[in-house]
């Protein structure tokens, strides 16, 4: 294992300390590193809280700030945060209008956020499950929540900033999740610091098609194909799943898993855009970059989110976080 | 070699097509992919043009837009762009106030930008050479220009946007370069598509200390040390080179080379910030992310730029590019 670290036990806390110091204008760290919260709270606004295992940076801490999340709870690497983290975060950021938890669909996350929700008043939840690769998976009953979670957090974050109330935010989050589909492919495995070796073995000429963001298996192991062939199959899976809803304006989001350079991500975007547009989708918004990662895994995912005027307006609304910033 | 690509010959052009399509609100591609230019030019403003070999993305194309570059000329991977690219770019973006070329100090780049400058009227140049690792290198007489180039482009870009004239911009660029020092370390080698194999061999327990952004040798090959030990030595090299100027406000920029995740970059930032502040530097601005890369190389560099009120104001000024955006 080759990583910049001092010891396995302190990787996460040292990284969080650096993150908080680098973005002290936007966010502060809760005690015992339990959560990252927005520095300036907005009274009367519904508080958005997300979180999950670490190792997917900038998700979720990088999305804390004006127009997006009020708090994020980082678990250990690829391990759900504990309910006391969500309770502490809710206590720190709820200004009286209630909390919405945004939870990726993994059994540990769902259980722990649910437990925290039951111990709190005025909490609703949105569970994301945008990954069309597999129906059930290593850590999941039902589909996995992956890069589409960013889209839910951005759009619901904008609406919350604008003063939309809790039940409507929950409905909006569910609607965005329902309009969003993703699928990924890995060329290499990431390495969890505490494990000290790659999560899975993969041969020089191979790819894991439909991989999860913890390196969990996808649809199949296959020989590495051309970018166009990979994108063609991912887009077909997404379009097939959306069925006759796959038309009109959409956000195309090509996401790197950590070890894949921008040059390749833009090449994949170019291919995906052409294929989606050939099928009647109009790409009206784009995001290309390394946002929802699996440590140092090489690979990428493609996300398509169907848009309408309302969703486009929330997507475009100002956001000021460590990892996404515009309009401010 | 495991990359998302269709053929070695089209990696760059397909990627540039995707880049231009994804950011069509900000930039347009010149004919024959010779340059990327800002979509909306500002008449009367000095045009800033940079460029260099591809493979360092988002540098330089990702910095084209309001408040930063007017054009960037992408060469083939790790290969200087040709003078006709710079000439075509200058013709496309010069609105009459002249051009400033910002050039990283590599022999090919310096020669080709110089040739283009001699064939044009009203062109001045800033050559960046912020890398303290080695005095001369594989492709360089004198020090290499590395991640500090971003700082020069941002600060000079803000001043140009504000209407500062060409000679003063040249002086400002030289002043920022003179106040900026960088040094990097690699854990793995990147792979050039046309080569098909890693640029250099490196053992499991090794690092290349003082590596260049093309994978060229640094100060020495060493066994991989703790993050704190690596940062301590890099900071000592930077502080030693700045000598008694190393005090007061500064920008600390921790830059990923492509394959290193944010978790590790923030950990390195945490360590570097502590060390610089112990030595009398006050970190007043921060940038942490993957901005000046070497394809998929794992590693990072640390850049320190001394600031004053003027430089801080230009750093904070609005910028709207694909890779850096704030205030707009």
XYZ file of C-alpha atoms in Angstrom:
656
model
C 0.000 0.000 0.000
C 1.361 3.414 -1.004
C -0.452 6.249 0.653
C 0.399 9.577 2.199
C -0.302 8.812 5.843
C 1.238 8.733 9.293
C -0.679 5.824 10.761
C -3.742 3.834 9.807
C -5.509 4.957 12.974
C -5.184 8.680 12.278
C -5.680 8.914 8.499
C -9.285 9.992 8.792
C -8.958 12.465 11.661
C -5.830 14.116 10.237
C -7.553 14.452 6.889
C -10.677 15.940 8.484
C -8.537 18.394 10.455
C -6.879 19.513 7.228
C -10.222 19.746 5.467
C -11.686 21.935 8.225
C -8.606 24.165 8.310
C -8.568 24.622 4.530
C -12.259 25.567 4.414
C -12.691 27.420 7.688
C -14.691 30.097 5.856
C -17.386 27.529 4.987
C -17.522 24.854 7.660
C -16.532 23.704 11.132
C -15.796 20.290 12.553
C -18.019 18.925 15.332
C -16.443 17.583 18.508
C -14.701 14.202 18.253
C -14.889 14.536 14.431
C -18.523 13.391 14.613
C -19.716 15.707 11.877
C -18.799 18.579 9.592
C -21.284 21.406 9.718
C -21.945 24.579 7.823
C -20.365 27.507 9.592
C -23.191 30.018 9.165
C -26.557 28.407 9.763
C -29.684 29.954 8.296
C -32.420 30.161 10.939
C -35.788 28.813 9.844
C -34.285 26.670 7.085
C -34.763 22.901 7.058
C -31.407 21.287 7.903
C -30.045 18.801 5.352
C -27.812 16.107 6.786
C -26.032 13.363 4.918
C -23.103 11.108 5.594
C -21.746 7.642 5.092
C -18.479 5.804 5.129
C -15.401 7.869 4.330
C -13.348 7.158 1.224
C -15.832 8.751 -1.188
C -14.451 12.307 -0.881
C -15.428 14.954 -1.712
C -18.829 13.314 -0.982
C -20.314 14.252 1.537
C -18.204 16.740 3.517
C -17.236 18.595 0.340
C -20.898 19.417 -0.196
C -21.460 21.127 3.148
C -22.183 24.823 2.776
C -24.621 27.368 1.494
C -27.097 25.901 -0.966
C -26.307 22.272 -0.222
C -25.799 20.312 3.039
C -25.907 21.686 6.576
C -23.958 18.746 7.954
C -22.209 15.555 6.904
C -21.310 12.654 9.179
C -18.150 10.785 8.160
C -17.893 7.153 9.170
C -14.642 5.225 9.133
C -13.543 4.259 5.609
C -16.373 2.371 3.891
C -18.172 2.064 7.258
C -21.447 3.718 8.178
C -21.390 6.580 10.667
C -23.057 5.727 13.974
C -26.464 7.089 15.046
C -24.888 9.301 17.707
C -23.066 11.147 14.929
C -26.337 11.952 13.147
C -27.973 12.918 16.451
C -25.111 15.263 17.308
C -25.222 16.767 13.811
C -29.002 17.266 13.976
C -28.682 18.939 17.341
C -25.993 21.255 15.973
C -27.777 22.374 12.797
C -31.533 22.082 13.351
C -32.772 25.648 13.754
C -36.368 24.590 14.328
C -37.637 23.728 10.845
C -36.709 20.063 11.046
C -34.121 17.879 9.354
C -33.969 15.928 6.159
C -31.522 13.023 6.104
C -30.157 12.101 2.667
C -28.985 8.498 2.846
C -27.345 6.276 0.253
C -29.022 2.879 0.132
C -26.612 0.615 2.023
C -27.836 -1.542 4.869
C -25.559 -0.021 7.512
C -26.316 3.560 6.525
C -30.052 2.968 6.277
C -30.146 1.272 9.683
C -28.086 3.914 11.466
C -29.806 6.924 9.934
C -33.179 5.262 10.685
C -32.176 4.781 14.302
C -31.156 8.435 14.576
C -34.389 9.523 12.899
C -36.470 7.532 15.370
C -34.698 9.188 18.285
C -35.363 12.687 16.898
C -38.428 14.805 16.241
C -39.146 16.322 12.878
C -36.877 14.204 10.722
C -37.723 12.875 7.281
C -35.439 10.859 5.026
C -34.626 10.452 1.355
C -32.864 7.220 0.427
C -30.977 7.320 -2.883
C -30.717 4.228 -5.076
C -29.655 5.416 -8.529
C -27.318 2.558 -9.499
C -28.921 0.418 -12.216
C -26.035 -2.082 -12.327
C -27.459 -4.679 -9.942
C -30.710 -5.189 -8.055
C -29.109 -6.336 -4.800
C -25.466 -6.178 -3.807
C -22.889 -6.972 -1.132
C -24.134 -4.343 1.309
C -27.493 -3.543 -0.183
C -31.032 -4.784 -0.354
C -32.260 -3.133 -3.526
C -30.220 -0.815 -5.651
C -27.174 1.063 -4.423
C -27.041 4.815 -3.942
C -24.062 6.203 -5.847
C -23.081 9.399 -7.715
C -26.693 10.479 -8.259
C -26.710 11.321 -4.545
C -24.779 14.486 -5.421
C -27.619 15.583 -7.694
C -30.197 14.981 -4.952
C -28.099 16.918 -2.437
C -27.579 19.855 -4.825
C -31.197 20.214 -5.894
C -32.765 19.653 -2.476
C -30.079 21.906 -0.979
C -31.075 24.760 -3.249
C -34.749 24.328 -2.418
C -34.011 24.210 1.312
C -31.956 27.390 1.019
C -34.942 29.005 -0.655
C -37.194 28.151 2.310
C -39.093 25.131 1.032
C -40.647 23.176 3.941
C -39.682 19.699 5.091
C -42.445 17.548 3.512
C -41.975 19.249 0.132
C -38.199 18.783 0.340
C -38.664 15.080 1.040
C -40.959 14.832 -2.002
C -38.476 16.764 -4.125
C -35.607 14.513 -3.066
C -37.600 11.408 -3.902
C -38.532 12.910 -7.253
C -34.911 13.713 -8.157
C -33.792 10.244 -7.105
C -36.565 8.768 -9.241
C -35.371 10.793 -12.251
C -31.717 9.757 -11.797
C -29.834 6.657 -12.980
C -26.150 5.756 -12.721
C -23.770 2.981 -13.583
C -20.009 2.598 -13.120
C -17.018 0.630 -14.296
C -13.687 -0.005 -12.544
C -10.268 -0.575 -14.078
C -8.421 -1.018 -10.783
C -9.328 -1.528 -7.143
C -8.996 1.076 -4.433
C -7.083 0.270 -1.244
C -8.619 0.752 2.204
C -5.858 2.007 4.562
C -6.773 -0.424 7.346
C -6.762 -3.364 4.909
C -3.412 -2.434 3.384
C -4.143 -4.167 0.085
C -6.521 -3.671 -2.850
C -10.156 -4.554 -2.094
C -10.334 -6.861 -5.105
C -7.979 -8.423 -7.638
C -8.356 -7.488 -11.268
C -6.211 -8.510 -14.216
C -4.318 -6.187 -16.540
C -6.813 -6.589 -19.384
C -9.959 -6.624 -17.244
C -12.676 -4.306 -16.011
C -15.417 -4.683 -13.408
C -18.565 -3.693 -15.200
C -21.242 -2.159 -12.979
C -18.875 -1.845 -9.998
C -20.064 -0.321 -6.723
C -18.351 2.588 -4.964
C -16.837 0.235 -2.379
C -15.377 -1.953 -5.089
C -18.220 -4.416 -4.676
C -19.025 -6.589 -7.694
C -21.120 -5.298 -10.531
C -22.724 -7.192 -13.369
C -19.655 -9.064 -14.511
C -15.926 -9.131 -14.929
C -15.092 -8.527 -18.573
C -12.123 -7.815 -20.752
C -11.389 -4.091 -21.076
C -13.200 -2.691 -24.112
C -13.034 0.575 -25.998
C -14.423 3.667 -24.322
C -17.264 3.806 -26.852
C -18.219 0.174 -26.223
C -18.227 0.691 -22.450
C -20.255 3.883 -22.682
C -22.679 2.315 -25.158
C -23.507 -0.446 -22.693
C -23.796 1.869 -19.690
C -26.058 4.247 -21.587
C -28.188 1.355 -22.818
C -28.661 0.193 -19.225
C -29.663 3.676 -18.088
C -31.932 4.330 -21.049
C -33.519 0.903 -20.779
C -34.268 1.451 -17.129
C -35.818 4.872 -17.732
C -37.731 3.337 -20.635
C -40.011 5.863 -22.353
C -39.179 8.540 -19.791
C -35.702 8.791 -21.413
C -36.239 11.978 -23.380
C -36.063 15.729 -23.012
C -33.636 17.859 -20.970
C -31.169 16.154 -18.668
C -28.044 16.585 -16.598
C -25.161 14.366 -17.743
C -22.697 13.740 -14.938
C -19.495 11.797 -15.620
C -17.845 11.013 -12.298
C -14.325 9.787 -11.656
C -13.767 7.175 -8.950
C -10.458 8.669 -7.810
C -7.642 7.310 -9.972
C -8.868 8.275 -13.440
C -7.628 11.538 -14.958
C -9.848 14.259 -16.367
C -8.623 13.575 -19.911
C -10.372 10.201 -19.819
C -13.469 11.524 -18.043
C -14.044 14.140 -20.754
C -13.530 11.478 -23.417
C -16.219 9.354 -21.730
C -18.472 12.400 -21.461
C -18.044 13.050 -25.184
C -19.106 9.526 -26.006
C -22.008 9.445 -23.535
C -23.384 12.753 -24.671
C -23.458 11.600 -28.291
C -25.246 8.371 -27.402
C -27.832 9.954 -25.103
C -28.602 12.661 -27.642
C -29.031 10.055 -30.387
C -31.734 8.554 -28.164
C -33.714 11.766 -27.732
C -32.198 13.088 -24.531
C -31.018 16.716 -24.642
C -28.011 17.337 -22.434
C -28.771 20.776 -20.991
C -26.505 20.596 -17.936
C -23.150 18.860 -17.422
C -20.833 17.921 -14.616
C -17.505 16.173 -15.204
C -15.060 15.485 -12.405
C -14.028 13.422 -9.440
C -16.839 13.812 -6.914
C -18.069 10.442 -5.632
C -15.029 8.272 -5.273
C -13.795 4.944 -4.068
C -10.428 6.003 -2.640
C -7.867 5.583 -5.425
C -9.923 3.268 -7.659
C -9.497 3.911 -11.392
C -12.834 4.007 -13.123
C -15.843 6.191 -13.599
C -19.604 6.293 -13.507
C -22.149 7.903 -15.763
C -25.235 9.508 -14.245
C -28.247 10.840 -16.111
C -30.776 13.015 -14.271
C -33.916 14.018 -16.134
C -34.619 17.705 -15.633
C -37.583 20.021 -15.885
C -37.695 23.787 -15.391
C -37.959 23.516 -11.622
C -35.099 21.045 -11.231
C -32.924 23.061 -13.621
C -33.509 26.196 -11.594
C -32.476 24.459 -8.361
C -29.440 22.933 -10.068
C -28.352 26.381 -11.264
C -28.958 28.072 -7.901
C -25.898 29.385 -6.028
C -23.828 26.879 -4.096
C -20.786 27.477 -1.928
C -19.107 24.328 -0.695
C -15.557 23.002 -0.771
C -16.177 20.861 -3.852
C -19.008 22.540 -5.747
C -19.220 26.283 -6.066
C -20.978 28.626 -8.382
C -23.074 31.780 -8.362
C -21.362 33.072 -5.230
C -2.144 0.124 -19.917
C -5.708 0.548 -18.640
C -7.359 3.695 -19.889
C -10.747 4.769 -21.134
C -9.952 5.375 -24.786
C -10.869 4.360 -28.294
C -7.486 4.730 -29.943
C -4.169 6.269 -29.012
C -4.473 8.682 -31.938
C -7.779 10.180 -30.874
C -7.501 10.334 -27.071
C -6.655 14.008 -27.040
C -9.113 15.251 -29.652
C -12.022 13.219 -28.253
C -11.237 14.538 -24.796
C -11.050 18.128 -26.033
C -14.363 17.694 -27.858
C -15.960 16.486 -24.641
C -14.378 19.312 -22.680
C -15.698 21.939 -25.096
C -19.169 20.396 -25.136
C -19.364 20.195 -21.343
C -18.311 23.827 -20.896
C -19.894 25.460 -23.931
C -21.083 28.315 -21.716
C -17.466 29.287 -20.960
C -15.256 28.352 -23.904
C -14.966 27.290 -27.521
C -12.492 25.107 -29.326
C -10.362 26.612 -32.104
C -10.169 24.911 -35.478
C -8.107 21.723 -35.663
C -8.076 21.682 -31.844
C -5.281 24.261 -31.921
C -6.510 26.132 -28.889
C -9.316 26.545 -26.382
C -10.522 30.095 -26.069
C -12.789 32.036 -23.811
C -16.222 32.317 -25.364
C -16.954 35.953 -24.505
C -13.907 38.126 -25.071
C -13.584 41.435 -23.270
C -12.540 44.162 -25.699
C -9.601 46.283 -24.563
C -8.357 43.653 -22.131
C -4.866 42.177 -22.460
C -5.208 38.581 -23.677
C -3.598 35.908 -21.482
C -2.484 32.804 -23.309
C -0.912 29.712 -21.857
C -0.469 26.123 -22.944
C 1.860 23.201 -22.872
C 1.808 19.472 -23.280
C -1.473 17.752 -22.478
C -1.696 15.321 -19.582
C -1.667 17.997 -16.874
C -5.427 18.606 -16.889
C -7.202 20.674 -15.733
C -4.105 22.863 -16.422
C -4.333 24.863 -18.745
C -7.669 24.483 -20.566
C -9.548 24.246 -17.286
C -8.383 27.762 -16.446
C -9.778 29.439 -19.561
C -12.582 31.854 -18.791
C -13.492 35.084 -17.092
C -10.829 36.226 -14.651
C -8.126 33.838 -15.805
C -6.887 32.758 -19.280
C -8.227 33.897 -22.636
C -6.767 30.907 -24.447
C -4.835 27.707 -23.824
C -2.913 25.715 -26.446
C -2.830 21.967 -25.806
C 0.120 20.043 -27.204
C 0.138 16.288 -27.553
C 0.652 14.491 -24.238
C 3.798 15.838 -22.558
C 4.758 17.572 -25.816
C 4.922 21.308 -26.358
C 2.280 22.936 -28.546
C 3.651 24.290 -31.820
C 4.129 28.018 -32.541
C 1.251 28.036 -35.037
C -1.083 27.088 -32.187
C -0.025 30.101 -30.148
C -0.245 32.338 -33.230
C -3.750 31.126 -34.013
C -4.767 31.620 -30.388
C -3.322 35.124 -30.262
C -5.123 36.045 -33.454
C -8.388 34.729 -32.009
C -8.273 36.482 -28.631
C -6.164 39.639 -28.990
C -8.632 42.535 -28.952
C -5.938 45.158 -29.405
C -4.354 45.466 -25.967
C -1.662 42.875 -26.610
C -0.999 39.382 -25.309
C 0.809 37.947 -22.339
C 2.076 34.383 -22.743
C 2.406 32.406 -19.514
C 4.905 29.623 -20.128
C 6.161 26.853 -17.881
C 9.939 26.590 -18.008
C 10.565 23.581 -20.275
C 12.879 23.877 -23.251
C 10.250 22.933 -25.851
C 7.615 25.250 -24.446
C 10.006 28.162 -24.046
C 11.314 27.743 -27.606
C 7.888 27.458 -29.219
C 6.255 30.276 -27.267
C 9.319 32.434 -27.994
C 9.024 31.718 -31.698
C 5.347 32.669 -31.657
C 6.131 35.821 -29.679
C 8.748 36.900 -32.213
C 6.242 36.487 -35.033
C 3.656 38.658 -33.274
C 3.407 42.262 -32.207
C 2.669 43.309 -28.679
C 3.481 40.065 -26.893
C 5.248 39.779 -23.553
C 5.983 36.586 -21.671
C 6.150 35.295 -18.114
C 8.108 32.079 -17.631
C 7.275 30.160 -14.439
C 9.936 28.173 -12.604
C 8.584 27.501 -9.120
C 9.941 23.963 -8.592
C 12.740 24.009 -6.011
C 13.464 20.272 -6.346
C 16.273 20.459 -8.897
C 18.225 23.221 -10.624
C 18.214 21.592 -14.062
C 16.184 18.636 -15.257
C 15.419 16.296 -18.150
C 13.618 18.929 -20.230
C 14.720 22.063 -18.463
C 17.582 24.458 -18.197
C 16.964 26.024 -14.828
C 14.061 25.201 -12.582
C 10.846 23.630 -13.803
C 7.507 25.419 -13.898
C 4.932 23.344 -12.021
C 1.813 23.893 -9.905
C 2.710 27.481 -9.026
C 1.781 28.302 -12.628
C -1.864 28.118 -11.546
C -1.243 30.869 -9.004
C 0.393 33.075 -11.632
C -2.481 32.501 -14.060
C -5.119 33.265 -11.424
C -3.546 36.448 -10.091
C -2.486 37.865 -13.458
C -5.871 36.823 -14.863
C -7.698 38.863 -12.256
C -5.533 41.908 -12.910
C -6.021 41.601 -16.678
C -9.773 41.358 -16.183
C -9.561 44.564 -14.166
C -7.884 46.377 -17.064
C -4.243 46.394 -15.996
C -1.955 47.064 -18.991
C 0.504 44.634 -20.555
C 3.825 45.782 -19.037
C 2.330 45.878 -15.545
C 0.829 42.400 -16.031
C 4.209 41.054 -17.073
C 5.759 42.593 -13.955
C 2.971 41.186 -11.782
C 3.402 37.697 -13.240
C 7.135 37.789 -12.611
C 6.502 39.003 -9.077
C 4.049 36.170 -8.312
C 6.431 33.604 -9.782
C 9.213 35.041 -7.659
C 7.043 34.697 -4.529
C 6.076 31.086 -5.294
C 7.870 27.806 -4.548
C 6.775 24.208 -5.130
C 8.023 20.692 -4.703
C 6.445 17.320 -5.426
C 6.713 13.642 -4.638
C 5.471 10.645 -6.634
C 4.333 7.252 -5.377
C 3.607 5.766 -8.813
C 4.272 6.680 -12.426
C 1.687 7.960 -14.862
C 1.239 6.243 -18.221
C 1.387 8.162 -21.504
C -1.221 6.646 -23.881
C 1.162 6.511 -26.834
C 3.836 4.805 -24.725
C 1.456 2.215 -23.322
C 3.487 1.645 -20.177
C 4.448 3.636 -17.079
C 6.986 6.406 -17.689
C 9.245 5.111 -14.931
C 9.559 2.038 -12.724
C 9.153 2.448 -9.011
C 9.131 -0.209 -6.325
C 6.327 -0.929 -3.873
C 8.087 0.734 -0.951
C 9.589 3.642 -2.899
C 8.867 7.262 -3.703
C 10.429 9.719 -6.173
C 11.277 12.736 -4.096
C 11.160 16.038 -5.995
C 9.515 14.456 -9.056
C 8.579 16.578 -12.078
C 5.129 16.713 -13.622
C 6.242 14.513 -16.522
C 7.549 11.887 -14.156
C 11.090 13.165 -14.646
C 13.538 12.475 -11.839
C 13.656 14.618 -8.754
C 16.249 14.774 -6.022
C 16.403 11.076 -5.265
C 14.627 7.793 -5.088
C 13.888 6.982 -1.457
C 11.891 4.560 0.616
C 8.348 5.741 1.266
C 8.240 7.668 4.539
C 5.457 8.947 6.749
C 3.394 11.855 5.490
C 4.838 14.109 8.178
C 8.418 13.209 7.242
C 7.759 13.861 3.549
C 6.039 17.163 4.225
C 8.745 18.225 6.669
C 11.394 17.826 3.985
C 9.374 19.537 1.257
C 8.559 22.467 3.528
C 12.201 22.750 4.571
C 13.239 22.950 0.914
C 10.656 25.651 0.204
C 11.419 27.631 3.349
C 15.158 27.317 2.821
C 14.832 28.619 -0.705
C 12.696 31.586 0.350
C 15.151 32.175 3.184
C 14.221 35.220 5.263
C 11.330 36.105 2.965
C 9.477 33.066 4.394
C 7.120 34.886 6.718
C 3.773 36.642 6.714
C 0.601 35.816 4.773
C 0.695 33.074 2.153
C -1.364 30.798 -0.036
C -0.841 27.108 0.704
C -1.712 24.959 -2.305
C -1.597 21.165 -2.018
C -1.941 19.712 -5.491
C -2.711 16.120 -6.463
C -0.887 14.635 -9.458
C -3.902 12.630 -10.633
C -4.044 9.313 -8.790
C -4.023 10.502 -5.174
C -7.364 10.870 -3.402
C -8.528 13.987 -1.587
C -8.335 12.231 1.777
C -4.554 12.086 1.447
C -4.232 15.590 0.010
C -6.048 17.096 2.999
C -3.855 15.077 5.342
C -0.763 16.503 3.608
C -2.277 19.980 3.798
C -2.834 19.547 7.536
C 0.795 18.639 8.044
C 2.177 21.362 5.737
C 0.058 24.063 7.303
C 1.316 23.174 10.774
C 4.953 23.215 9.662
C 4.748 26.474 7.705
C 2.950 28.208 10.550
C 5.582 27.007 13.027
C 8.100 28.815 10.837
C 6.308 32.155 10.868
C 4.206 31.851 7.720
C 0.492 32.611 8.146
C -1.689 30.552 5.829
C -4.356 33.054 4.801
C -5.536 31.337 1.603
C -5.745 27.633 0.729
C -6.265 25.458 -2.297
C -6.399 21.666 -2.091
C -7.207 19.496 -5.085
C -6.114 17.897 -8.318
C -5.188 20.793 -10.609
C -1.737 20.310 -12.156
C -1.416 16.646 -12.919
C 0.770 14.055 -14.530
C -1.933 11.838 -16.041
C -2.693 9.125 -13.471
C 0.467 9.524 -11.374
C -0.077 9.086 -7.634
C 1.628 11.836 -5.705
C 1.286 15.463 -4.814
C 3.071 18.747 -4.678
C 3.101 21.513 -2.119
C 3.185 25.124 -3.266
C 3.650 28.182 -1.095
C 2.949 31.634 -2.546
C 3.767 34.641 -0.416
C 0.911 37.122 -0.482
C 0.422 40.793 0.184
C -2.794 42.825 0.089
C -2.656 43.310 -3.665
C -1.976 39.662 -4.484
C -4.666 38.532 -2.032
C -7.204 40.803 -3.686
C -6.412 39.405 -7.138
C -6.520 35.836 -5.792
C -9.968 36.483 -4.292
C -11.332 38.188 -7.415
C -14.119 36.406 -9.325
C -13.124 33.580 -11.632
C -15.301 31.484 -13.912
C -13.493 28.602 -15.564
C -14.126 24.873 -15.841
C -11.789 24.024 -12.962
C -11.701 27.100 -10.730
C -14.810 29.090 -10.017
C -15.805 31.534 -7.358
C -17.473 34.897 -6.925
C -19.624 34.430 -10.019
